[in-house]
Amino acid sequence: MNRVVITGLGTVSPVGLSTASYWAALTAGQCGFGPPTIAAAERINTKIVSEVKGFVPADHFDSRQISYLDRVSQFGVVAAREAIGQSGLSFRDGLGERTAAIVGSGIGGQGTQDESFKRIYGENAARVNPLIIPRTMPNAPASQISMFFGIKGPTYAVSTACASATHSIGQAFHLVRSGAVTCAIAGGAEAQLTTGTVKAWEAMRILAPDTCRPFSRERKGMVLGEGAAILVLETLDHAAARGADILGEVVGFGMSADAGDLTAPDPDGMVRAMAAALADAALAPDAVDHVNAHGTGTTANDAAETAALHKTFGPHAARLAISSTKSMVGHALGAAGALEAVAAVMAVREGILPPTMNYLGPDPTCDLDYVPNEACRRPLRTALSNSFAFGGLNAVLAFSRFN
Amino acid sequence: MVDVANGVIELVSGKVRNRHGPLQMSDALETLGLESLDVLELTFAIEEKFNIEIPFNANTEFDFKTVGELVHAVEGLVAKKTASA
């Protein structure tokens, strides 16, 4: 089995359009929330979302490329370009055939679909753009990354709602570890902020009217976000042989399903996913220092996740530093797990814990250390990154500092 | 307003999981076996039937404890809408 290291990180987020600016914002506690600027925003009640700001497609693509790319694929390709650039990899000379591209998305090209349906049903349009299908398909980000960079090995999307990116990175990790491929481009992309989608979220009545304050008393729900993040994974042997800068190591991945409620979280399913990740990494619970939590800010998730952390870690739970970076970037669904993986890798590499912002004080159901409101420095060995999706699908990654 | 009460009771009855027989105004909603998605669907159905907006965030406690309180709240929202129409 190969050791699997990370040699590139790429990020498009509501608080920064590169990994460096994203990480600087997270450690400074900057929130990317604001009023929605999407089309027909007057039709929604939601006053606060987490949009990617200042993203100009023409800065990254020519007009012909833009016609093929929904916002979700634009985010994915731009994040991949940064990650691959940092890795220094070139996929010529056969490496592309030994490289995977696994990129998740919860709902794919939602902006394209929303616009098309508005024309068909709302405006009785006789015909629509011929590129709607390839722009909308949930595998569009994975396919576009494959085409832009010449990735010719296993390439597909994973769609597991809020866990899509975490499942994608985990699948990629196992492919590299087993030797099925030498390198992998893995992560997630989402561009869900359309009036149609936000209306649907409003109907679930779990969006916060004020802000996202995970694990805090008086938390009132989640804030919807968007973006993309991509990790470049490769075997340690390959990275070392070419003298690559190694940013961290993927050491474990665990998955489970609740087979219970459609939307309500289940601590037992979370425990089984975290335990599976620890077992996959051959890690004792007390080897973990940090958890980038799923931490959506809903009453139900944060209480269930806290209970699951207690059960998984026992007395060591009280020594974990638990951060919810959703308190700053919102919930980017199929990209969330990748944005959080980048945060976890950077935390371990730099020895800085990103804060859980907007924290007002303890809630009886959330009694652990959530790094409230201010980043702090601490030497870190290993971090977990948790994702727990609607449909009862759980995925957990373990990252270690590379030694 | 009798129509509002009957309409709300009919919609609640359709979601009750753990009892038989007619609903009473004094029945506590939490004893009727409604799960979280039942509450969401019920709220939606009431809003659709009476064309009103019920202020409810699932992260806070459901404001209405009994069938009667829910009926009363819907009657209030319907009256407010009629008055402003």
Short mmCIF file of C-alpha atoms in Angstrom, two decimals:
data_model
loop_
_atom_site.label_atom_id
_atom_site.label_comp_id
_atom_site.label_asym_id
_atom_site.label_seq_id
_atom_site.Cartn_x
_atom_site.Cartn_y
_atom_site.Cartn_z
CA MET A 1 0.00 0.00 0.00
CA ASN A 2 1.21 3.47 -0.90
CA ARG A 3 1.38 6.40 1.46
CA VAL A 4 -0.72 9.19 -0.06
CA VAL A 5 0.42 12.80 0.15
CA ILE A 6 -1.07 16.13 -0.83
CA THR A 7 0.98 18.31 -3.18
CA GLY A 8 -1.56 20.87 -4.35
CA LEU A 9 -4.55 22.79 -2.99
CA GLY A 10 -6.93 24.99 -4.97
CA THR A 11 -9.82 27.04 -3.64
CA VAL A 12 -12.65 29.25 -4.86
CA SER A 13 -14.59 30.42 -1.81
CA PRO A 14 -16.84 33.20 -0.52
CA VAL A 15 -13.90 34.55 1.51
CA GLY A 16 -11.13 34.21 -1.05
CA LEU A 17 -10.46 33.15 -4.64
CA SER A 18 -7.24 31.26 -3.88
CA THR A 19 -6.07 28.91 -1.15
CA ALA A 20 -3.81 31.58 0.33
CA SER A 21 -6.58 34.20 0.54
CA TYR A 22 -9.10 31.61 1.80
CA TRP A 23 -6.78 30.45 4.55
CA ALA A 24 -5.85 34.01 5.53
CA ALA A 25 -9.57 34.86 5.82
CA LEU A 26 -10.35 31.75 7.87
CA THR A 27 -7.56 32.41 10.35
CA ALA A 28 -8.65 36.05 10.60
CA GLY A 29 -12.25 35.02 11.30
CA GLN A 30 -13.70 36.74 8.24
CA CYS A 31 -17.27 35.80 7.27
CA GLY A 32 -18.34 35.81 3.63
CA PHE A 33 -22.03 36.43 4.29
CA GLY A 34 -24.22 39.07 2.70
CA PRO A 35 -27.55 39.70 1.00
CA PRO A 36 -28.23 37.58 -2.11
CA THR A 37 -27.41 39.26 -5.44
CA ILE A 38 -28.81 36.44 -7.60
CA ALA A 39 -31.50 36.90 -10.27
CA ALA A 40 -35.04 37.28 -8.91
CA ALA A 41 -33.78 37.62 -5.33
CA GLU A 42 -36.97 39.54 -4.54
CA ARG A 43 -38.80 36.20 -4.73
CA ILE A 44 -36.92 34.75 -1.76
CA ASN A 45 -37.20 35.63 1.91
CA THR A 46 -33.61 34.70 2.72
CA LYS A 47 -31.60 37.77 3.66
CA ILE A 48 -28.20 36.16 4.08
CA VAL A 49 -26.20 33.82 1.85
CA SER A 50 -22.53 33.18 1.25
CA GLU A 51 -21.76 34.03 -2.37
CA VAL A 52 -18.40 33.78 -4.13
CA LYS A 53 -17.64 37.45 -4.77
CA GLY A 54 -15.48 39.05 -7.44
CA PHE A 55 -15.29 35.94 -9.60
CA VAL A 56 -15.04 37.14 -13.21
CA PRO A 57 -15.29 34.23 -15.68
CA ALA A 58 -13.45 36.18 -18.41
CA ASP A 59 -10.40 36.36 -16.11
CA HIS A 60 -10.14 32.58 -16.39
CA PHE A 61 -11.74 31.47 -19.67
CA ASP A 62 -12.26 32.62 -23.23
CA SER A 63 -15.80 33.15 -24.53
CA ARG A 64 -15.97 29.79 -26.25
CA GLN A 65 -14.97 28.00 -23.04
CA ILE A 66 -17.46 30.01 -21.00
CA SER A 67 -20.32 28.84 -23.22
CA TYR A 68 -19.53 25.25 -22.17
CA LEU A 69 -19.12 25.95 -18.47
CA ASP A 70 -21.81 26.53 -15.87
CA ARG A 71 -20.61 28.49 -12.83
CA VAL A 72 -20.13 25.17 -10.99
CA SER A 73 -17.61 23.95 -13.58
CA GLN A 74 -15.90 27.34 -13.72
CA PHE A 75 -15.31 27.11 -9.97
CA GLY A 76 -14.08 23.52 -10.30
CA VAL A 77 -11.66 24.18 -13.15
CA VAL A 78 -10.23 27.34 -11.52
CA ALA A 79 -9.65 25.48 -8.23
CA ALA A 80 -8.06 22.56 -10.11
CA ARG A 81 -5.81 24.93 -12.07
CA GLU A 82 -4.47 26.41 -8.84
CA ALA A 83 -3.99 23.01 -7.19
CA ILE A 84 -2.26 21.45 -10.21
CA GLY A 85 -0.10 24.56 -10.63
CA GLN A 86 1.04 24.31 -7.03
CA SER A 87 1.80 20.60 -7.39
CA GLY A 88 4.04 21.24 -10.40
CA LEU A 89 2.65 18.13 -12.09
CA SER A 90 2.36 17.78 -15.84
CA PHE A 91 0.06 15.12 -17.19
CA ARG A 92 1.90 14.59 -20.45
CA ASP A 93 4.10 11.56 -21.06
CA GLY A 94 1.55 9.06 -19.78
CA LEU A 95 0.98 10.42 -16.27
CA GLY A 96 -2.53 11.57 -17.30
CA GLU A 97 -3.47 7.95 -17.90
CA ARG A 98 -2.33 7.08 -14.37
CA THR A 99 -4.24 9.96 -12.79
CA ALA A 100 -7.84 10.04 -11.54
CA ALA A 101 -10.21 13.01 -11.38
CA ILE A 102 -12.99 12.53 -8.83
CA VAL A 103 -14.98 15.67 -8.23
CA GLY A 104 -18.27 15.77 -6.36
CA SER A 105 -21.27 18.03 -6.70
CA GLY A 106 -24.59 17.98 -4.90
CA ILE A 107 -26.69 19.41 -7.71
CA GLY A 108 -24.42 20.26 -10.66
CA GLY A 109 -25.18 23.13 -13.03
CA GLN A 110 -28.13 24.53 -11.16
CA GLY A 111 -27.89 28.06 -12.62
CA THR A 112 -28.12 26.70 -16.15
CA GLN A 113 -31.09 24.49 -15.30
CA ASP A 114 -32.90 27.26 -13.40
CA GLU A 115 -32.52 29.67 -16.31
CA SER A 116 -33.64 27.08 -18.84
CA PHE A 117 -36.76 26.12 -16.86
CA LYS A 118 -37.63 29.78 -16.38
CA ARG A 119 -37.60 30.20 -20.16
CA ILE A 120 -39.54 27.02 -20.86
CA TYR A 121 -42.25 27.24 -18.21
CA GLY A 122 -42.24 30.93 -17.37
CA GLU A 123 -41.70 32.49 -20.79
CA ASN A 124 -43.04 29.71 -23.05
CA ALA A 125 -39.79 29.70 -24.98
CA ALA A 126 -39.96 27.61 -28.12
CA ARG A 127 -36.32 26.52 -27.90
CA VAL A 128 -33.44 26.58 -25.45
CA ASN A 129 -29.66 26.61 -25.54
CA PRO A 130 -28.20 23.34 -26.89
CA LEU A 131 -25.55 23.21 -24.18
CA ILE A 132 -27.95 22.99 -21.23
CA ILE A 133 -27.49 19.25 -20.77
CA PRO A 134 -23.65 19.15 -20.77
CA ARG A 135 -23.52 22.30 -18.62
CA THR A 136 -26.00 20.94 -16.07
CA MET A 137 -24.87 17.35 -15.63
CA PRO A 138 -23.45 16.75 -12.12
CA ASN A 139 -20.31 15.21 -13.63
CA ALA A 140 -19.60 18.41 -15.61
CA PRO A 141 -16.93 19.67 -13.16
CA ALA A 142 -15.15 16.28 -13.19
CA SER A 143 -15.35 16.03 -16.98
CA GLN A 144 -14.20 19.61 -17.56
CA ILE A 145 -11.22 19.15 -15.24
CA SER A 146 -10.32 15.97 -17.08
CA MET A 147 -10.48 17.78 -20.44
CA PHE A 148 -8.71 20.97 -19.38
CA PHE A 149 -5.73 19.19 -17.83
CA GLY A 150 -5.51 15.91 -19.75
CA ILE A 151 -6.55 13.58 -16.92
CA LYS A 152 -7.26 10.27 -18.66
CA GLY A 153 -7.60 7.80 -15.79
CA PRO A 154 -10.71 7.04 -13.66
CA THR A 155 -12.87 10.18 -13.81
CA TYR A 156 -16.30 10.59 -12.29
CA ALA A 157 -18.53 12.58 -9.96
CA VAL A 158 -19.79 11.51 -6.58
CA SER A 159 -23.13 12.98 -5.57
CA THR A 160 -23.91 12.50 -1.91
CA ALA A 161 -25.38 15.91 -1.09
CA CYS A 162 -23.37 17.57 1.69
CA ALA A 163 -20.80 14.76 1.73
CA SER A 164 -20.07 14.68 -2.04
CA ALA A 165 -16.58 16.17 -1.86
CA THR A 166 -15.54 14.13 1.16
CA HIS A 167 -16.63 10.91 -0.53
CA SER A 168 -14.76 12.06 -3.68
CA ILE A 169 -11.49 12.72 -1.85
CA GLY A 170 -11.86 9.44 0.04
CA GLN A 171 -12.39 7.46 -3.16
CA ALA A 172 -9.39 9.17 -4.74
CA PHE A 173 -7.29 8.43 -1.65
CA HIS A 174 -8.11 4.72 -1.83
CA LEU A 175 -7.31 4.61 -5.57
CA VAL A 176 -3.88 6.16 -4.98
CA ARG A 177 -3.18 4.12 -1.86
CA SER A 178 -3.96 0.85 -3.65
CA GLY A 179 -1.77 1.74 -6.61
CA ALA A 180 -4.65 1.81 -9.09
CA VAL A 181 -3.46 5.30 -10.02
CA THR A 182 -0.36 7.36 -9.25
CA CYS A 183 -2.06 10.73 -8.82
CA ALA A 184 -5.58 12.03 -8.29
CA ILE A 185 -7.36 15.35 -8.62
CA ALA A 186 -10.12 15.29 -6.02
CA GLY A 187 -12.63 17.61 -4.42
CA GLY A 188 -15.97 19.19 -5.07
CA ALA A 189 -17.76 22.11 -6.68
CA GLU A 190 -21.14 23.72 -6.09
CA ALA A 191 -23.01 26.76 -7.43
CA GLN A 192 -26.41 26.24 -5.90
CA LEU A 193 -27.43 29.83 -5.28
CA THR A 194 -30.39 30.28 -7.58
CA THR A 195 -33.84 31.52 -6.63
CA GLY A 196 -35.30 28.09 -7.37
CA THR A 197 -32.86 26.32 -5.07
CA VAL A 198 -32.99 28.86 -2.26
CA LYS A 199 -36.81 28.67 -2.29
CA ALA A 200 -36.55 24.91 -1.87
CA TRP A 201 -34.16 25.34 1.09
CA GLU A 202 -36.47 27.91 2.63
CA ALA A 203 -39.27 25.35 2.56
CA MET A 204 -37.16 23.13 4.83
CA ARG A 205 -37.12 25.98 7.36
CA ILE A 206 -33.54 25.41 8.48
CA LEU A 207 -31.90 28.56 7.09
CA ALA A 208 -30.66 31.05 9.66
CA PRO A 209 -32.30 34.49 9.56
CA ASP A 210 -29.27 36.15 11.16
CA THR A 211 -25.97 34.33 10.71
CA CYS A 212 -24.36 30.91 11.04
CA ARG A 213 -23.26 30.23 14.64
CA PRO A 214 -22.38 26.52 14.87
CA PHE A 215 -22.43 24.83 18.29
CA SER A 216 -23.50 28.11 19.90
CA ARG A 217 -26.50 28.85 22.02
CA GLU A 218 -29.17 30.69 20.02
CA ARG A 219 -28.02 29.15 16.77
CA LYS A 220 -30.79 29.34 14.22
CA GLY A 221 -29.63 27.31 11.26
CA MET A 222 -27.37 27.27 8.26
CA VAL A 223 -26.30 29.82 5.64
CA LEU A 224 -26.14 28.55 2.05
CA GLY A 225 -22.81 28.90 0.28
CA GLU A 226 -20.99 27.96 -2.92
CA GLY A 227 -17.49 27.44 -4.27
CA ALA A 228 -15.00 24.70 -5.06
CA ALA A 229 -11.86 23.16 -3.68
CA ILE A 230 -9.47 20.64 -5.20
CA LEU A 231 -6.66 18.57 -3.70
CA VAL A 232 -3.85 16.96 -5.69
CA LEU A 233 -3.03 13.56 -4.20
CA GLU A 234 -0.12 11.36 -5.20
CA THR A 235 1.89 8.48 -3.91
CA LEU A 236 4.65 9.48 -1.52
CA ASP A 237 7.16 7.68 -3.76
CA HIS A 238 6.14 9.72 -6.81
CA ALA A 239 6.12 13.02 -4.90
CA ALA A 240 9.46 12.34 -3.23
CA ALA A 241 11.11 11.21 -6.47
CA ARG A 242 10.32 14.53 -8.14
CA GLY A 243 11.15 16.59 -5.05
CA ALA A 244 7.63 17.95 -4.62
CA ASP A 245 6.66 20.17 -1.71
CA ILE A 246 4.48 17.90 0.44
CA LEU A 247 1.65 19.77 2.17
CA GLY A 248 0.23 16.93 4.23
CA GLU A 249 -0.76 13.28 4.19
CA VAL A 250 -4.14 11.59 3.80
CA VAL A 251 -4.12 8.75 6.31
CA GLY A 252 -7.68 7.48 6.57
CA PHE A 253 -11.21 7.50 5.21
CA GLY A 254 -14.42 6.14 6.71
CA MET A 255 -18.00 5.94 5.44
CA SER A 256 -21.37 4.88 6.79
CA ALA A 257 -25.09 5.23 6.19
CA ASP A 258 -27.78 5.80 8.81
CA ALA A 259 -30.54 3.83 7.06
CA GLY A 260 -32.91 5.86 9.20
CA ASP A 261 -34.40 9.31 8.82
CA LEU A 262 -34.25 11.12 5.46
CA THR A 263 -32.94 14.37 6.95
CA ALA A 264 -32.51 14.07 10.73
CA PRO A 265 -28.91 13.36 11.76
CA ASP A 266 -28.07 10.16 13.61
CA PRO A 267 -25.12 10.17 16.04
CA ASP A 268 -24.61 6.41 15.59
CA GLY A 269 -24.01 6.81 11.85
CA MET A 270 -21.54 9.63 12.54
CA VAL A 271 -19.72 7.49 15.13
CA ARG A 272 -19.39 4.59 12.71
CA ALA A 273 -17.94 6.86 10.01
CA MET A 274 -15.41 8.46 12.38
CA ALA A 275 -14.46 5.06 13.83
CA ALA A 276 -14.03 3.67 10.30
CA ALA A 277 -11.70 6.57 9.41
CA LEU A 278 -9.61 5.98 12.54
CA ALA A 279 -9.44 2.25 11.82
CA ASP A 280 -8.53 2.87 8.16
CA ALA A 281 -5.69 5.11 9.37
CA ALA A 282 -4.71 2.71 12.20
CA LEU A 283 -4.96 5.69 14.55
CA ALA A 284 -5.83 5.63 18.24
CA PRO A 285 -8.52 8.19 19.11
CA ASP A 286 -6.08 10.18 21.25
CA ALA A 287 -3.80 10.71 18.24
CA VAL A 288 -6.36 13.17 16.84
CA ASP A 289 -5.96 16.83 17.85
CA HIS A 290 -8.40 18.68 15.62
CA VAL A 291 -11.75 18.12 13.94
CA ASN A 292 -13.08 20.26 11.14
CA ALA A 293 -16.70 19.57 12.01
CA HIS A 294 -19.68 19.23 9.73
CA GLY A 295 -21.02 21.97 12.07
CA THR A 296 -23.87 23.35 9.97
CA GLY A 297 -25.32 25.58 12.67
CA THR A 298 -28.65 23.75 12.84
CA THR A 299 -29.95 22.74 16.25
CA ALA A 300 -30.09 19.10 15.24
CA ASN A 301 -26.73 18.63 13.50
CA ASP A 302 -24.56 20.30 16.08
CA ALA A 303 -26.12 18.43 19.01
CA ALA A 304 -25.88 15.09 17.19
CA GLU A 305 -22.29 15.74 16.07
CA THR A 306 -21.25 16.68 19.62
CA ALA A 307 -22.84 13.49 20.97
CA ALA A 308 -21.04 11.49 18.27
CA LEU A 309 -17.67 13.09 19.12
CA HIS A 310 -18.17 12.16 22.79
CA LYS A 311 -19.00 8.59 21.86
CA THR A 312 -16.12 8.21 19.38
CA PHE A 313 -13.41 9.83 21.49
CA GLY A 314 -14.57 9.26 25.08
CA PRO A 315 -12.66 11.45 27.57
CA HIS A 316 -10.31 12.61 24.76
CA ALA A 317 -13.25 14.52 23.18
CA ALA A 318 -12.71 17.30 25.72
CA ARG A 319 -9.14 17.76 24.41
CA LEU A 320 -10.15 18.06 20.74
CA ALA A 321 -10.11 21.48 19.09
CA ILE A 322 -13.28 21.48 16.97
CA SER A 323 -13.77 24.13 14.29
CA SER A 324 -16.72 24.80 12.05
CA THR A 325 -15.44 26.81 9.11
CA LYS A 326 -19.06 26.91 7.85
CA SER A 327 -19.38 29.77 10.36
CA MET A 328 -17.35 31.80 7.83
CA VAL A 329 -18.05 30.29 4.39
CA GLY A 330 -21.54 28.88 4.87
CA HIS A 331 -22.65 25.50 3.59
CA ALA A 332 -21.41 24.85 0.07
CA LEU A 333 -23.04 21.39 -0.06
CA GLY A 334 -21.09 19.30 -2.57
CA ALA A 335 -18.05 21.57 -2.25
CA ALA A 336 -18.20 21.82 1.54
CA GLY A 337 -16.15 18.71 2.26
CA ALA A 338 -13.35 19.90 -0.04
CA LEU A 339 -13.28 23.45 1.35
CA GLU A 340 -13.09 21.89 4.82
CA ALA A 341 -10.43 19.39 3.77
CA VAL A 342 -8.27 22.29 2.57
CA ALA A 343 -8.82 24.00 5.93
CA ALA A 344 -7.91 20.83 7.82
CA VAL A 345 -4.74 20.26 5.78
CA MET A 346 -3.66 23.88 6.27
CA ALA A 347 -4.46 23.76 10.00
CA VAL A 348 -2.24 20.73 10.51
CA ARG A 349 0.51 22.11 8.28
CA GLU A 350 0.60 25.56 9.91
CA GLY A 351 -0.38 24.62 13.45
CA ILE A 352 -3.25 27.12 13.41
CA LEU A 353 -6.82 26.29 14.41
CA PRO A 354 -9.43 28.24 12.43
CA PRO A 355 -12.16 29.61 14.70
CA THR A 356 -15.86 28.88 14.92
CA MET A 357 -17.19 32.40 14.46
CA ASN A 358 -20.39 34.07 15.70
CA TYR A 359 -20.24 31.96 18.86
CA LEU A 360 -22.32 33.44 21.68
CA GLY A 361 -21.72 30.88 24.42
CA PRO A 362 -22.27 27.23 25.30
CA ASP A 363 -25.44 25.33 24.58
CA PRO A 364 -26.32 22.45 26.93
CA THR A 365 -26.13 20.01 23.98
CA CYS A 366 -22.77 21.34 22.74
CA ASP A 367 -20.18 21.18 25.51
CA LEU A 368 -16.81 20.77 23.76
CA ASP A 369 -14.00 23.16 22.67
CA TYR A 370 -15.15 24.79 19.44
CA VAL A 371 -12.29 27.32 19.13
CA PRO A 372 -14.78 30.16 19.61
CA ASN A 373 -14.38 33.39 17.67
CA GLU A 374 -10.60 33.51 17.47
CA ALA A 375 -7.97 31.38 15.76
CA CYS A 376 -5.25 29.93 17.93
CA ARG A 377 -1.84 28.39 17.43
CA ARG A 378 -1.21 24.83 18.55
CA PRO A 379 1.06 22.09 17.19
CA LEU A 380 -1.20 19.57 15.45
CA ARG A 381 -0.54 15.99 14.41
CA THR A 382 -3.81 14.77 12.91
CA ALA A 383 -7.19 16.24 11.96
CA LEU A 384 -10.50 14.70 10.97
CA SER A 385 -12.81 16.36 8.47
CA ASN A 386 -16.48 15.37 8.93
CA SER A 387 -19.31 15.46 6.39
CA PHE A 388 -22.81 14.20 7.13
CA ALA A 389 -25.33 14.37 4.30
CA PHE A 390 -29.08 14.37 3.90
CA GLY A 391 -30.12 10.85 3.07
CA GLY A 392 -28.08 9.67 6.06
CA LEU A 393 -24.73 9.41 4.25
CA ASN A 394 -21.61 10.02 6.32
CA ALA A 395 -17.97 10.45 5.26
CA VAL A 396 -14.88 11.29 7.32
CA LEU A 397 -11.30 11.94 6.20
CA ALA A 398 -8.16 11.87 8.37
CA PHE A 399 -5.18 14.11 7.52
CA SER A 400 -1.78 14.11 9.22
CA ARG A 401 1.15 16.44 9.25
CA PHE A 402 3.77 15.04 6.88
CA ASN A 403 6.94 13.91 8.58
CA MET B 1 -63.61 30.51 10.98
CA VAL B 2 -65.24 27.10 11.46
CA ASP B 3 -63.95 26.27 8.01
CA VAL B 4 -60.40 27.19 9.03
CA ALA B 5 -60.60 24.98 12.11
CA ASN B 6 -61.99 22.05 10.15
CA GLY B 7 -59.41 22.53 7.41
CA VAL B 8 -56.48 22.59 9.85
CA ILE B 9 -57.79 19.57 11.76
CA GLU B 10 -58.21 17.62 8.54
CA LEU B 11 -54.61 18.36 7.52
CA VAL B 12 -53.22 17.49 10.96
CA SER B 13 -55.24 14.26 11.01
CA GLY B 14 -53.59 13.22 7.77
CA LYS B 15 -50.17 13.31 9.44
CA VAL B 16 -51.03 11.64 12.76
CA ARG B 17 -49.09 8.41 13.12
CA ASN B 18 -49.98 6.90 16.46
CA ARG B 19 -53.68 7.24 17.32
CA HIS B 20 -57.14 6.70 15.97
CA GLY B 21 -60.36 8.63 16.51
CA PRO B 22 -61.12 12.31 16.06
CA LEU B 23 -58.58 14.93 17.12
CA GLN B 24 -59.39 17.18 20.07
CA MET B 25 -58.42 20.84 20.27
CA SER B 26 -56.61 20.03 23.50
CA ASP B 27 -54.41 17.33 21.94
CA ALA B 28 -50.72 18.19 22.28
CA LEU B 29 -49.04 18.12 18.88
CA GLU B 30 -45.97 16.35 20.25
CA THR B 31 -48.10 13.37 21.35
CA LEU B 32 -49.36 12.74 17.82
CA GLY B 33 -46.19 11.10 16.57
CA LEU B 34 -45.34 13.80 14.01
CA GLU B 35 -41.76 13.54 12.81
CA SER B 36 -39.70 16.53 11.68
CA LEU B 37 -40.56 16.14 7.99
CA ASP B 38 -44.25 15.66 8.92
CA VAL B 39 -44.19 19.06 10.60
CA LEU B 40 -42.59 20.63 7.49
CA GLU B 41 -45.13 19.05 5.16
CA LEU B 42 -48.01 20.00 7.45
CA THR B 43 -46.85 23.63 7.63
CA PHE B 44 -46.58 23.72 3.84
CA ALA B 45 -50.03 22.17 3.39
CA ILE B 46 -51.63 24.71 5.74
CA GLU B 47 -49.87 27.60 3.99
CA GLU B 48 -51.04 26.34 0.61
CA LYS B 49 -54.64 25.74 1.71
CA PHE B 50 -55.10 29.20 3.24
CA ASN B 51 -52.51 31.12 1.20
CA ILE B 52 -50.71 32.38 4.30
CA GLU B 53 -47.10 32.41 5.56
CA ILE B 54 -46.54 30.71 8.90
CA PRO B 55 -43.38 32.06 10.58
CA PHE B 56 -41.56 28.91 11.64
CA ASN B 57 -37.89 28.02 11.78
CA ALA B 58 -37.19 24.36 12.51
CA ASN B 59 -34.19 25.38 14.63
CA THR B 60 -36.46 26.95 17.20
CA GLU B 61 -39.29 25.26 19.03
CA PHE B 62 -42.60 24.90 17.23
CA ASP B 63 -44.65 27.76 18.69
CA PHE B 64 -47.90 25.85 18.83
CA LYS B 65 -48.24 23.19 21.52
CA THR B 66 -51.77 21.94 20.87
CA VAL B 67 -54.11 21.45 17.94
CA GLY B 68 -56.19 24.33 19.31
CA GLU B 69 -53.19 26.69 19.43
CA LEU B 70 -52.31 25.83 15.85
CA VAL B 71 -55.93 26.39 14.74
CA HIS B 72 -56.01 29.70 16.61
CA ALA B 73 -52.74 30.85 15.01
CA VAL B 74 -53.94 29.96 11.51
CA GLU B 75 -57.26 31.73 12.15
CA GLY B 76 -55.27 34.82 13.17
CA LEU B 77 -53.13 34.71 10.02
CA VAL B 78 -56.18 34.20 7.79
CA ALA B 79 -57.99 37.11 9.48
CA LYS B 80 -54.93 39.33 9.06
CA LYS B 81 -54.72 38.46 5.37
CA THR B 82 -58.46 39.13 4.87
CA ALA B 83 -58.16 42.48 6.65
CA SER B 84 -55.21 43.57 4.53
CA ALA B 85 -56.76 42.38 1.26
#
